[in-house]
Amino acid sequence: MENKMKNILITEAQIKEKIVSLGALISKDYEGKKLYVLSLLRGSFIFTADLVRCIEIPTKIGFMTTSSYGNNEESAGIVKVLYDVPDNIAGFDVLIVDDIVDTGITMNFVKGHLEKLGAASIKCCVLLDKPDRRTLSIVPDYCCFKIPDLFVVGYGLNYGDYYRNIPYIFNFKEQ
Ligand code: IMP
Ligand code: MG
């Protein structure tokens, strides 16, 4: 990837603007509810940190890790729980936060997992939606940006465990 040029798709300012309005919307929708934000690691850690600071109602926050793509661009298709929800979420209105919905396999799995744990309601919120590659009928309840079928990195998303710290979203183009 080192010999490839960066193509910026979404800037820091665009991300910030969307998150502010999304935080306001979530605050309104979850008013009077028992909101529990479940952040899927590692990809959503930056998005979650920015989003929860724009939520103005009482919010519990927890993390869960599922196995993901590893260092490849293709999903293995099998999801494993590496670190489970640390709290009793029975009766909570859980909002799953992830970086991106691609095939939908991860989100579908996590939703099913939370149902078994007795969540009162389960919705999902993603920074990016890549609908072209969907194999399961997952439609995010909240989404900042729809993107075409490109492998993107930055703002939490990785390639080979790098680029998560880059504050904008980009893809690589051949030189
Ligand atoms: P899904 O299970 O196929 O929906 O994929 C979900 C996970 O795959 C995300 O949480 C990301 O970790 C990873 N992923 C999917 N597309 C991309 C991408 O374009 N860049 C980096 N990671 C991605
Ligand atoms: Mg992920």
PDB file of C-alpha atoms and ligand atoms in Angstrom:
ATOM      1  CA  MET A   1       0.000   0.000   0.000  1.00  0.00           C
ATOM      2  CA  GLU A   2       3.001   2.285   0.517  1.00  0.00           C
ATOM      3  CA  ASN A   3       3.376   2.920  -3.229  1.00  0.00           C
ATOM      4  CA  LYS A   4      -0.243   3.969  -3.612  1.00  0.00           C
ATOM      5  CA  MET A   5      -1.738   7.450  -3.520  1.00  0.00           C
ATOM      6  CA  LYS A   6      -4.411   8.476  -1.049  1.00  0.00           C
ATOM      7  CA  ASN A   7      -7.804   9.464  -2.338  1.00  0.00           C
ATOM      8  CA  ILE A   8      -9.734  11.320   0.361  1.00  0.00           C
ATOM      9  CA  LEU A   9     -13.413  10.379   0.305  1.00  0.00           C
ATOM     10  CA  ILE A  10     -14.734  12.034   3.472  1.00  0.00           C
ATOM     11  CA  THR A  11     -12.999  14.889   5.278  1.00  0.00           C
ATOM     12  CA  GLU A  12     -12.661  15.497   8.993  1.00  0.00           C
ATOM     13  CA  ALA A  13     -15.069  18.443   8.783  1.00  0.00           C
ATOM     14  CA  GLN A  14     -17.696  16.379   6.956  1.00  0.00           C
ATOM     15  CA  ILE A  15     -17.478  13.636   9.590  1.00  0.00           C
ATOM     16  CA  LYS A  16     -17.759  16.120  12.441  1.00  0.00           C
ATOM     17  CA  GLU A  17     -20.801  17.822  10.963  1.00  0.00           C
ATOM     18  CA  LYS A  18     -22.655  14.513  10.509  1.00  0.00           C
ATOM     19  CA  ILE A  19     -21.837  13.293  14.009  1.00  0.00           C
ATOM     20  CA  VAL A  20     -23.170  16.468  15.624  1.00  0.00           C
ATOM     21  CA  SER A  21     -26.550  16.049  13.897  1.00  0.00           C
ATOM     22  CA  LEU A  22     -26.601  12.288  14.527  1.00  0.00           C
ATOM     23  CA  GLY A  23     -25.934  12.844  18.245  1.00  0.00           C
ATOM     24  CA  ALA A  24     -28.824  15.293  18.431  1.00  0.00           C
ATOM     25  CA  LEU A  25     -31.138  12.844  16.636  1.00  0.00           C
ATOM     26  CA  ILE A  26     -30.170   9.932  18.896  1.00  0.00           C
ATOM     27  CA  SER A  27     -30.630  12.135  21.996  1.00  0.00           C
ATOM     28  CA  LYS A  28     -34.170  12.938  20.823  1.00  0.00           C
ATOM     29  CA  ASP A  29     -35.074   9.368  19.793  1.00  0.00           C
ATOM     30  CA  TYR A  30     -33.814   7.846  23.057  1.00  0.00           C
ATOM     31  CA  GLU A  31     -35.234  10.485  25.423  1.00  0.00           C
ATOM     32  CA  GLY A  32     -36.712   8.662  28.458  1.00  0.00           C
ATOM     33  CA  LYS A  33     -35.211   5.319  27.369  1.00  0.00           C
ATOM     34  CA  LYS A  34     -32.406   3.262  28.900  1.00  0.00           C
ATOM     35  CA  LEU A  35     -29.717   3.863  26.303  1.00  0.00           C
ATOM     36  CA  TYR A  36     -26.745   1.514  26.193  1.00  0.00           C
ATOM     37  CA  VAL A  37     -24.207   2.239  23.480  1.00  0.00           C
ATOM     38  CA  LEU A  38     -22.353  -0.915  22.488  1.00  0.00           C
ATOM     39  CA  SER A  39     -19.223  -0.067  20.545  1.00  0.00           C
ATOM     40  CA  LEU A  40     -17.699  -2.796  18.384  1.00  0.00           C
ATOM     41  CA  LEU A  41     -13.915  -2.783  18.700  1.00  0.00           C
ATOM     42  CA  ARG A  42     -11.589  -1.960  17.271  1.00  0.00           C
ATOM     43  CA  GLY A  43     -13.000  -0.223  14.212  1.00  0.00           C
ATOM     44  CA  SER A  44     -15.570   1.988  15.949  1.00  0.00           C
ATOM     45  CA  PHE A  45     -13.501   3.352  18.822  1.00  0.00           C
ATOM     46  CA  ILE A  46     -12.935   6.804  17.322  1.00  0.00           C
ATOM     47  CA  PHE A  47     -16.475   7.118  15.926  1.00  0.00           C
ATOM     48  CA  THR A  48     -17.938   6.058  19.287  1.00  0.00           C
ATOM     49  CA  ALA A  49     -15.776   8.511  21.246  1.00  0.00           C
ATOM     50  CA  ASP A  50     -16.904  11.396  19.048  1.00  0.00           C
ATOM     51  CA  LEU A  51     -20.543  10.278  18.854  1.00  0.00           C
ATOM     52  CA  VAL A  52     -21.167   9.774  22.586  1.00  0.00           C
ATOM     53  CA  ARG A  53     -19.832  13.266  23.280  1.00  0.00           C
ATOM     54  CA  CYS A  54     -22.688  14.560  21.088  1.00  0.00           C
ATOM     55  CA  ILE A  55     -25.334  12.539  22.974  1.00  0.00           C
ATOM     56  CA  GLU A  56     -27.000  14.649  25.638  1.00  0.00           C
ATOM     57  CA  ILE A  57     -29.032  12.040  27.536  1.00  0.00           C
ATOM     58  CA  PRO A  58     -27.823   9.537  30.205  1.00  0.00           C
ATOM     59  CA  THR A  59     -25.884   6.809  28.390  1.00  0.00           C
ATOM     60  CA  LYS A  60     -24.115   3.649  29.441  1.00  0.00           C
ATOM     61  CA  ILE A  61     -21.236   2.650  27.179  1.00  0.00           C
ATOM     62  CA  GLY A  62     -19.764  -0.798  26.713  1.00  0.00           C
ATOM     63  CA  PHE A  63     -17.512  -2.541  24.240  1.00  0.00           C
ATOM     64  CA  MET A  64     -17.516  -5.849  22.444  1.00  0.00           C
ATOM     65  CA  THR A  65     -14.955  -7.382  20.107  1.00  0.00           C
ATOM     66  CA  THR A  66     -15.799  -9.776  17.328  1.00  0.00           C
ATOM     67  CA  SER A  67     -13.346 -11.321  14.932  1.00  0.00           C
ATOM     68  CA  SER A  68     -13.193  -9.379  11.712  1.00  0.00           C
ATOM     69  CA  TYR A  69     -11.284  -9.357   8.445  1.00  0.00           C
ATOM     70  CA  GLY A  70      -7.886  -9.729  10.072  1.00  0.00           C
ATOM     71  CA  ASN A  71      -5.327  -8.331   7.674  1.00  0.00           C
ATOM     72  CA  ASN A  72      -7.282  -9.163   4.557  1.00  0.00           C
ATOM     73  CA  GLU A  73      -9.823  -7.160   2.641  1.00  0.00           C
ATOM     74  CA  GLU A  74     -12.259 -10.081   2.471  1.00  0.00           C
ATOM     75  CA  SER A  75     -14.505 -11.279   5.290  1.00  0.00           C
ATOM     76  CA  ALA A  76     -14.048 -14.839   6.506  1.00  0.00           C
ATOM     77  CA  GLY A  77     -17.838 -15.023   6.829  1.00  0.00           C
ATOM     78  CA  ILE A  78     -17.697 -16.461  10.344  1.00  0.00           C
ATOM     79  CA  VAL A  79     -18.053 -14.219  13.385  1.00  0.00           C
ATOM     80  CA  LYS A  80     -16.531 -15.102  16.739  1.00  0.00           C
ATOM     81  CA  VAL A  81     -16.881 -13.246  20.039  1.00  0.00           C
ATOM     82  CA  LEU A  82     -13.403 -12.296  21.270  1.00  0.00           C
ATOM     83  CA  TYR A  83     -14.631 -10.015  24.091  1.00  0.00           C
ATOM     84  CA  ASP A  84     -18.273 -10.151  25.174  1.00  0.00           C
ATOM     85  CA  VAL A  85     -20.605  -7.404  26.449  1.00  0.00           C
ATOM     86  CA  PRO A  86     -19.327  -6.693  29.987  1.00  0.00           C
ATOM     87  CA  ASP A  87     -22.703  -5.655  31.497  1.00  0.00           C
ATOM     88  CA  ASN A  88     -26.142  -7.109  32.066  1.00  0.00           C
ATOM     89  CA  ILE A  89     -28.020  -5.403  29.229  1.00  0.00           C
ATOM     90  CA  ALA A  90     -31.425  -6.966  29.985  1.00  0.00           C
ATOM     91  CA  GLY A  91     -34.044  -4.210  29.689  1.00  0.00           C
ATOM     92  CA  PHE A  92     -31.674  -1.733  28.030  1.00  0.00           C
ATOM     93  CA  ASP A  93     -32.233  -0.052  24.687  1.00  0.00           C
ATOM     94  CA  VAL A  94     -29.032  -1.070  22.998  1.00  0.00           C
ATOM     95  CA  LEU A  95     -27.530   0.951  20.173  1.00  0.00           C
ATOM     96  CA  ILE A  96     -24.782  -1.015  18.429  1.00  0.00           C
ATOM     97  CA  VAL A  97     -22.117   1.315  17.034  1.00  0.00           C
ATOM     98  CA  ASP A  98     -19.782   0.104  14.317  1.00  0.00           C
ATOM     99  CA  ASP A  99     -17.483   1.680  11.764  1.00  0.00           C
ATOM    100  CA  ILE A 100     -19.063   0.125   8.656  1.00  0.00           C
ATOM    101  CA  VAL A 101     -21.706  -2.328   7.482  1.00  0.00           C
ATOM    102  CA  ASP A 102     -20.342  -4.243   4.541  1.00  0.00           C
ATOM    103  CA  THR A 103     -21.770  -7.739   3.993  1.00  0.00           C
ATOM    104  CA  GLY A 104     -23.897  -7.313   7.136  1.00  0.00           C
ATOM    105  CA  ILE A 105     -22.586 -10.557   8.634  1.00  0.00           C
ATOM    106  CA  THR A 106     -21.093  -8.900  11.732  1.00  0.00           C
ATOM    107  CA  MET A 107     -24.134  -6.747  12.502  1.00  0.00           C
ATOM    108  CA  ASN A 108     -26.533  -9.628  11.939  1.00  0.00           C
ATOM    109  CA  PHE A 109     -24.539 -11.796  14.326  1.00  0.00           C
ATOM    110  CA  VAL A 110     -24.286  -9.116  17.053  1.00  0.00           C
ATOM    111  CA  LYS A 111     -28.012  -8.367  16.860  1.00  0.00           C
ATOM    112  CA  GLY A 112     -28.840 -12.048  17.371  1.00  0.00           C
ATOM    113  CA  HIS A 113     -26.368 -12.257  20.231  1.00  0.00           C
ATOM    114  CA  LEU A 114     -27.945  -9.250  22.028  1.00  0.00           C
ATOM    115  CA  GLU A 115     -31.458 -10.618  21.590  1.00  0.00           C
ATOM    116  CA  LYS A 116     -30.407 -13.662  23.603  1.00  0.00           C
ATOM    117  CA  LEU A 117     -29.077 -11.344  26.335  1.00  0.00           C
ATOM    118  CA  GLY A 118     -32.534  -9.782  26.762  1.00  0.00           C
ATOM    119  CA  ALA A 119     -32.079  -6.258  25.390  1.00  0.00           C
ATOM    120  CA  ALA A 120     -35.368  -4.281  25.375  1.00  0.00           C
ATOM    121  CA  SER A 121     -34.585  -2.928  21.909  1.00  0.00           C
ATOM    122  CA  ILE A 122     -31.681  -3.222  19.483  1.00  0.00           C
ATOM    123  CA  LYS A 123     -30.759  -0.692  16.819  1.00  0.00           C
ATOM    124  CA  CYS A 124     -27.566  -0.061  14.939  1.00  0.00           C
ATOM    125  CA  CYS A 125     -25.595   3.024  14.076  1.00  0.00           C
ATOM    126  CA  VAL A 126     -22.698   3.069  11.634  1.00  0.00           C
ATOM    127  CA  LEU A 127     -20.335   5.664  10.286  1.00  0.00           C
ATOM    128  CA  LEU A 128     -20.319   4.066   6.821  1.00  0.00           C
ATOM    129  CA  ASP A 129     -22.716   1.920   4.837  1.00  0.00           C
ATOM    130  CA  LYS A 130     -21.425  -0.056   1.842  1.00  0.00           C
ATOM    131  CA  PRO A 131     -24.763  -1.438   0.552  1.00  0.00           C
ATOM    132  CA  ASP A 132     -23.396  -2.912  -2.707  1.00  0.00           C
ATOM    133  CA  ARG A 133     -21.727  -5.818  -0.914  1.00  0.00           C
ATOM    134  CA  ARG A 134     -24.586  -6.783   1.387  1.00  0.00           C
ATOM    135  CA  THR A 135     -25.340 -10.507   1.634  1.00  0.00           C
ATOM    136  CA  LEU A 136     -27.777 -10.210   4.586  1.00  0.00           C
ATOM    137  CA  SER A 137     -30.708  -7.797   4.773  1.00  0.00           C
ATOM    138  CA  ILE A 138     -29.261  -5.384   7.331  1.00  0.00           C
ATOM    139  CA  VAL A 139     -30.328  -1.741   7.071  1.00  0.00           C
ATOM    140  CA  PRO A 140     -28.594   0.527   9.592  1.00  0.00           C
ATOM    141  CA  ASP A 141     -31.008   2.576  11.714  1.00  0.00           C
ATOM    142  CA  TYR A 142     -28.514   5.453  11.803  1.00  0.00           C
ATOM    143  CA  CYS A 143     -25.778   6.043   9.249  1.00  0.00           C
ATOM    144  CA  CYS A 144     -23.471   8.972   8.510  1.00  0.00           C
ATOM    145  CA  PHE A 145     -22.391   8.174   4.933  1.00  0.00           C
ATOM    146  CA  LYS A 146     -23.206   5.680   2.185  1.00  0.00           C
ATOM    147  CA  ILE A 147     -20.113   4.748   0.184  1.00  0.00           C
ATOM    148  CA  PRO A 148     -19.514   2.807  -3.055  1.00  0.00           C
ATOM    149  CA  ASP A 149     -17.808  -0.606  -3.123  1.00  0.00           C
ATOM    150  CA  LEU A 150     -14.315   0.553  -2.147  1.00  0.00           C
ATOM    151  CA  PHE A 151     -11.987  -0.635   0.608  1.00  0.00           C
ATOM    152  CA  VAL A 152     -11.624   2.431   2.820  1.00  0.00           C
ATOM    153  CA  VAL A 153      -9.435   3.248   5.804  1.00  0.00           C
ATOM    154  CA  GLY A 154      -8.933   5.976   8.398  1.00  0.00           C
ATOM    155  CA  TYR A 155     -11.021   7.250  11.322  1.00  0.00           C
ATOM    156  CA  GLY A 156     -10.848   3.849  13.038  1.00  0.00           C
ATOM    157  CA  LEU A 157     -10.890   1.659   9.931  1.00  0.00           C
ATOM    158  CA  ASN A 158      -7.732  -0.317   9.303  1.00  0.00           C
ATOM    159  CA  TYR A 159      -5.691  -2.105   6.713  1.00  0.00           C
ATOM    160  CA  GLY A 160      -3.055  -4.465   8.084  1.00  0.00           C
ATOM    161  CA  ASP A 161      -3.650  -2.898  11.525  1.00  0.00           C
ATOM    162  CA  TYR A 162      -2.594   0.556  10.332  1.00  0.00           C
ATOM    163  CA  TYR A 163      -4.320   3.818   9.381  1.00  0.00           C
ATOM    164  CA  ARG A 164      -6.894   3.788  12.229  1.00  0.00           C
ATOM    165  CA  ASN A 165      -5.403   7.054  13.523  1.00  0.00           C
ATOM    166  CA  ILE A 166      -5.842   9.004  10.287  1.00  0.00           C
ATOM    167  CA  PRO A 167      -8.607  11.547  11.017  1.00  0.00           C
ATOM    168  CA  TYR A 168     -10.418  11.250   7.649  1.00  0.00           C
ATOM    169  CA  ILE A 169     -11.678   8.452   5.376  1.00  0.00           C
ATOM    170  CA  PHE A 170      -9.705   7.548   2.279  1.00  0.00           C
ATOM    171  CA  ASN A 171      -8.953   4.759  -0.157  1.00  0.00           C
ATOM    172  CA  PHE A 172      -5.810   3.928  -2.087  1.00  0.00           C
ATOM    173  CA  LYS A 173      -5.452   4.505  -5.801  1.00  0.00           C
ATOM    174  CA  GLU A 174      -2.800   3.013  -8.050  1.00  0.00           C
ATOM    175  CA  GLN A 175       0.005   5.410  -8.947  1.00  0.00           C
TER     176      GLN A 175
HETATM  177  P1  IMP B   1     -19.340  -7.120   7.493  1.00  0.00           P
HETATM  178  O1  IMP B   1     -19.497  -8.190   8.545  1.00  0.00           O
HETATM  179  O2  IMP B   1     -18.973  -7.687   6.164  1.00  0.00           O
HETATM  180  O3  IMP B   1     -20.527  -6.175   7.413  1.00  0.00           O
HETATM  181  O4  IMP B   1     -18.072  -6.286   7.866  1.00  0.00           O
HETATM  182  C1  IMP B   1     -17.990  -5.556   8.992  1.00  0.00           C
HETATM  183  C2  IMP B   1     -16.540  -5.294   9.364  1.00  0.00           C
HETATM  184  O5  IMP B   1     -15.623  -5.479   8.285  1.00  0.00           O
HETATM  185  C3  IMP B   1     -16.403  -3.853   9.773  1.00  0.00           C
HETATM  186  O6  IMP B   1     -16.686  -3.701  11.145  1.00  0.00           O
HETATM  187  C4  IMP B   1     -14.965  -3.564   9.437  1.00  0.00           C
HETATM  188  O7  IMP B   1     -14.141  -3.924  10.530  1.00  0.00           O
HETATM  189  C5  IMP B   1     -14.639  -4.471   8.276  1.00  0.00           C
HETATM  190  N1  IMP B   1     -14.704  -3.741   6.989  1.00  0.00           N
HETATM  191  C6  IMP B   1     -15.648  -3.814   6.043  1.00  0.00           C
HETATM  192  N2  IMP B   1     -15.383  -3.013   5.006  1.00  0.00           N
HETATM  193  C7  IMP B   1     -14.224  -2.385   5.316  1.00  0.00           C
HETATM  194  C8  IMP B   1     -13.437  -1.382   4.631  1.00  0.00           C
HETATM  195  O8  IMP B   1     -13.747  -0.884   3.542  1.00  0.00           O
HETATM  196  N3  IMP B   1     -12.311  -0.987   5.289  1.00  0.00           N
HETATM  197  C9  IMP B   1     -11.924  -1.475   6.500  1.00  0.00           C
HETATM  198  N4  IMP B   1     -12.648  -2.391   7.169  1.00  0.00           N
HETATM  199  C10 IMP B   1     -13.781  -2.844   6.572  1.00  0.00           C
HETATM  200 MG    MG B   2     -15.149  -4.118  12.551  1.00  0.00          MG
END
